[in-house]
Amino acid sequence: NYRCRSAFKLLEIDDRYKVLKPGFTVIDCGAAPGAWSQVAVQRVNSAGQDPALPKGRVIGIDLLHISPLEGAEFLAMHDITMASTLTALEKLLSGAQAHAFLSDMAPNATGFRELDHERLVSMCLSMLDMADRLLKPGGSLICKCWDGALANKLQQKLSTLFKDVRKVKPKASRKESSELFFLARMFKT
Ligand code: SAM
């Protein structure tokens, strides 16, 4: 049972593109209430469910509290845009790098579409700064965006850092018409 239906979007993307593999370290940005982290825990084997496979690691970050989840570590009450969050994440990783960054972040809606879009893109760019420091060469990133003037800018920025960048629209997100996901693969290779 997933904590939120958003899980099905990540399941769909990962079934198709196989971003998450056993043994991987994954950073889940905007993780509350924790459904994407549940999917990530299953896929990277971070709770050690299959002792025959390598054990991964899932670290979730959110402004909000997140109920404990076996196989995941949470930086709750952390803002992705703050330098102190990067420091806390670096400390948890203690020199290691991540295989994948995920973001299903969304700002609190103001009701002004353009403004919400700008805020979401700027949060994605903050995550990208983090990924730039902490993602392994060859790593992947999935991030939610809303259609709008800055979506292309974000895509261009991703294209400077990743070899393969595409837009994906899982069936599970069809009703949220302006929502799309960027899948970026092969970081700096
Ligand atoms: N992927 C989650 C799941 O499956 O359970 C749902 C994520 S929800 C759609 C978006 C989340 O982004 C919210 O929990 C919100 O608190 C978080 N968020 C918004 N702004 C943030 C920021 N600046 N830093 C970290 N998290 C943020």
Short mmCIF file of C-alpha atoms and ligand atoms in Angstrom, two decimals:
data_model
loop_
_atom_site.label_atom_id
_atom_site.label_comp_id
_atom_site.label_asym_id
_atom_site.label_seq_id
_atom_site.Cartn_x
_atom_site.Cartn_y
_atom_site.Cartn_z
CA ASN A 1 0.00 0.00 0.00
CA TYR A 2 1.41 3.33 -1.05
CA ARG A 3 1.08 6.49 1.00
CA CYS A 4 -0.04 8.46 -2.05
CA ARG A 5 -1.20 7.71 -5.59
CA SER A 6 1.78 9.61 -6.96
CA ALA A 7 3.68 6.32 -6.50
CA PHE A 8 2.14 5.07 -9.74
CA LYS A 9 3.80 7.81 -11.77
CA LEU A 10 7.25 6.79 -10.60
CA LEU A 11 6.44 3.09 -11.03
CA GLU A 12 5.37 3.75 -14.61
CA ILE A 13 8.49 5.78 -15.45
CA ASP A 14 10.80 3.31 -13.76
CA ASP A 15 9.14 0.25 -15.35
CA ARG A 16 9.79 1.80 -18.72
CA TYR A 17 13.24 3.32 -18.23
CA LYS A 18 14.76 1.25 -15.37
CA VAL A 19 16.32 4.15 -13.52
CA LEU A 20 16.37 2.48 -10.09
CA LYS A 21 18.44 -0.65 -9.57
CA PRO A 22 19.33 -2.76 -6.52
CA GLY A 23 22.26 -1.21 -4.67
CA PHE A 24 21.62 2.32 -5.91
CA THR A 25 21.71 5.41 -3.70
CA VAL A 26 18.70 7.63 -4.44
CA ILE A 27 17.89 11.16 -3.30
CA ASP A 28 14.13 11.83 -3.28
CA CYS A 29 13.37 15.56 -3.20
CA GLY A 30 9.94 16.65 -2.00
CA ALA A 31 9.48 13.22 -0.47
CA ALA A 32 6.48 13.72 1.87
CA PRO A 33 4.29 11.75 2.52
CA GLY A 34 6.75 9.15 1.20
CA ALA A 35 5.18 7.22 -1.68
CA TRP A 36 8.06 7.78 -4.14
CA SER A 37 10.45 6.78 -1.37
CA GLN A 38 8.44 3.57 -0.88
CA VAL A 39 8.89 2.77 -4.57
CA ALA A 40 12.58 3.64 -4.40
CA VAL A 41 13.10 1.42 -1.32
CA GLN A 42 11.59 -1.53 -3.19
CA ARG A 43 13.59 -0.95 -6.34
CA VAL A 44 17.01 -0.31 -4.81
CA ASN A 45 16.59 -2.96 -2.10
CA SER A 46 17.46 -0.49 0.65
CA ALA A 47 15.50 -2.40 3.30
CA GLY A 48 17.49 -5.49 2.32
CA GLN A 49 14.29 -7.30 1.25
CA ASP A 50 16.29 -9.53 -1.09
CA PRO A 51 19.47 -10.60 0.72
CA ALA A 52 20.89 -11.91 -2.55
CA LEU A 53 20.93 -8.43 -4.09
CA PRO A 54 23.05 -5.39 -3.21
CA LYS A 55 21.48 -3.10 -0.64
CA GLY A 56 20.81 0.45 -1.76
CA ARG A 57 20.06 3.66 0.07
CA VAL A 58 17.14 6.09 -0.10
CA ILE A 59 17.35 9.61 1.33
CA GLY A 60 14.19 11.72 1.23
CA ILE A 61 14.10 15.49 1.69
CA ASP A 62 11.03 17.63 2.42
CA LEU A 63 9.88 20.80 4.14
CA LEU A 64 7.31 18.64 5.92
CA HIS A 65 7.49 15.84 8.44
CA ILE A 66 7.62 12.34 6.92
CA SER A 67 6.58 9.23 8.87
CA PRO A 68 9.41 6.72 9.28
CA LEU A 69 9.85 4.17 6.49
CA GLU A 70 12.04 1.11 6.69
CA GLY A 71 14.92 1.40 4.25
CA ALA A 72 14.71 5.20 3.97
CA GLU A 73 16.38 8.07 5.80
CA PHE A 74 14.65 11.42 5.84
CA LEU A 75 15.83 15.00 6.02
CA ALA A 76 12.44 16.33 7.07
CA MET A 77 11.92 20.04 7.74
CA HIS A 78 14.61 20.72 5.15
CA ASP A 79 14.24 23.21 2.31
CA ILE A 80 15.86 22.11 -0.95
CA THR A 81 16.77 25.72 -1.75
CA MET A 82 18.85 26.22 1.43
CA ALA A 83 22.61 25.69 1.50
CA SER A 84 22.25 24.02 4.91
CA THR A 85 20.26 21.22 3.24
CA LEU A 86 23.13 20.49 0.88
CA THR A 87 25.47 20.38 3.88
CA ALA A 88 23.16 17.97 5.73
CA LEU A 89 22.90 15.74 2.65
CA GLU A 90 26.69 15.73 2.15
CA LYS A 91 27.08 14.71 5.77
CA LEU A 92 24.67 11.79 5.37
CA LEU A 93 26.44 10.65 2.21
CA SER A 94 29.86 11.03 3.88
CA GLY A 95 31.77 11.30 0.65
CA ALA A 96 29.64 8.92 -1.39
CA GLN A 97 27.71 10.01 -4.47
CA ALA A 98 24.17 9.21 -5.58
CA HIS A 99 23.10 7.18 -8.61
CA ALA A 100 19.83 9.06 -9.01
CA PHE A 101 18.03 12.23 -7.97
CA LEU A 102 14.24 12.27 -8.00
CA SER A 103 11.92 15.22 -7.58
CA ASP A 104 8.18 15.30 -7.30
CA MET A 105 8.45 18.67 -5.54
CA ALA A 106 5.69 21.21 -5.87
CA PRO A 107 5.47 24.64 -4.26
CA ASN A 108 2.35 25.61 -2.36
CA ALA A 109 0.07 26.89 -5.09
CA THR A 110 -0.49 30.64 -5.04
CA GLY A 111 -3.23 30.40 -7.63
CA PHE A 112 -1.14 32.43 -10.07
CA ARG A 113 -0.10 29.92 -12.69
CA GLU A 114 2.95 31.77 -13.96
CA LEU A 115 4.26 32.41 -10.47
CA ASP A 116 3.77 28.77 -9.41
CA HIS A 117 5.58 27.67 -12.55
CA GLU A 118 8.51 30.01 -11.84
CA ARG A 119 8.79 28.81 -8.27
CA LEU A 120 8.73 25.16 -9.30
CA VAL A 121 11.43 25.68 -11.92
CA SER A 122 13.61 27.52 -9.43
CA MET A 123 13.23 24.61 -6.98
CA CYS A 124 14.22 22.21 -9.76
CA LEU A 125 17.30 24.35 -10.45
CA SER A 126 18.25 24.17 -6.76
CA MET A 127 18.03 20.41 -6.95
CA LEU A 128 20.13 20.48 -10.09
CA ASP A 129 22.87 22.41 -8.24
CA MET A 130 22.81 19.68 -5.62
CA ALA A 131 22.91 16.94 -8.24
CA ASP A 132 25.80 18.69 -9.95
CA ARG A 133 27.86 18.12 -6.79
CA LEU A 134 26.52 14.81 -5.59
CA LEU A 135 25.50 12.74 -8.61
CA LYS A 136 27.82 10.05 -9.93
CA PRO A 137 29.00 10.31 -13.52
CA GLY A 138 26.48 8.34 -15.57
CA GLY A 139 23.72 9.02 -13.02
CA SER A 140 20.08 9.88 -13.67
CA LEU A 141 17.54 12.46 -12.62
CA ILE A 142 13.74 12.55 -12.79
CA CYS A 143 11.98 15.80 -12.05
CA LYS A 144 8.44 17.04 -12.19
CA CYS A 145 7.76 20.29 -13.98
CA TRP A 146 4.71 22.19 -15.12
CA ASP A 147 4.36 23.39 -18.67
CA GLY A 148 5.22 27.03 -19.08
CA ALA A 149 7.71 29.52 -20.34
CA LEU A 150 10.60 28.21 -18.23
CA ALA A 151 10.18 24.48 -18.89
CA ASN A 152 12.32 24.77 -22.01
CA LYS A 153 15.00 26.64 -20.08
CA LEU A 154 15.09 23.86 -17.53
CA GLN A 155 15.33 21.28 -20.28
CA GLN A 156 18.22 23.19 -21.88
CA LYS A 157 20.03 23.38 -18.56
CA LEU A 158 19.54 19.64 -18.07
CA SER A 159 20.91 19.05 -21.55
CA THR A 160 24.16 20.78 -20.63
CA LEU A 161 24.67 18.30 -17.78
CA PHE A 162 23.17 15.08 -19.12
CA LYS A 163 23.69 13.29 -22.40
CA ASP A 164 20.10 12.10 -22.74
CA VAL A 165 17.16 14.31 -21.70
CA ARG A 166 13.53 13.64 -22.54
CA LYS A 167 10.05 14.62 -21.46
CA VAL A 168 7.89 11.82 -20.13
CA LYS A 169 4.20 11.89 -19.36
CA PRO A 170 3.05 8.88 -17.35
CA LYS A 171 -0.58 7.83 -17.82
CA ALA A 172 -1.06 8.21 -14.08
CA SER A 173 -0.49 11.96 -14.39
CA ARG A 174 -2.68 12.53 -17.42
CA LYS A 175 -5.43 14.33 -15.52
CA GLU A 176 -2.98 16.90 -14.20
CA SER A 177 -2.72 18.31 -17.67
CA SER A 178 0.18 20.71 -17.29
CA GLU A 179 2.36 18.23 -15.39
CA LEU A 180 5.28 16.58 -17.12
CA PHE A 181 8.46 14.87 -16.01
CA PHE A 182 11.96 15.33 -17.30
CA LEU A 183 14.05 12.21 -17.40
CA ALA A 184 17.75 13.03 -17.66
CA ARG A 185 20.27 10.23 -18.05
CA MET A 186 24.02 9.81 -18.41
CA PHE A 187 25.19 12.65 -16.21
CA LYS A 188 28.34 14.34 -17.51
CA THR A 189 29.51 11.45 -19.63
N1 SAM B 1 6.55 12.32 -4.10
C1 SAM B 1 5.75 12.48 -2.90
C2 SAM B 1 5.13 11.15 -2.60
O1 SAM B 1 5.04 10.33 -3.51
O2 SAM B 1 4.74 10.92 -1.46
C3 SAM B 1 4.72 13.58 -3.05
C4 SAM B 1 5.37 14.95 -3.15
S1 SAM B 1 4.25 16.30 -3.06
C5 SAM B 1 3.48 16.27 -4.63
C6 SAM B 1 5.32 17.71 -3.17
C7 SAM B 1 6.19 17.92 -1.95
O3 SAM B 1 7.18 18.93 -2.24
C8 SAM B 1 5.43 18.41 -0.73
O4 SAM B 1 5.51 17.45 0.31
C9 SAM B 1 6.16 19.71 -0.35
O5 SAM B 1 6.29 19.89 1.05
C10 SAM B 1 7.52 19.52 -0.99
N2 SAM B 1 8.28 20.76 -1.16
C11 SAM B 1 7.81 21.95 -1.63
N3 SAM B 1 8.77 22.89 -1.59
C12 SAM B 1 9.88 22.28 -1.09
C13 SAM B 1 11.22 22.74 -0.81
N4 SAM B 1 11.57 24.01 -1.03
N5 SAM B 1 12.09 21.86 -0.28
C14 SAM B 1 11.71 20.57 -0.05
N6 SAM B 1 10.48 20.09 -0.30
C15 SAM B 1 9.58 20.93 -0.81
#
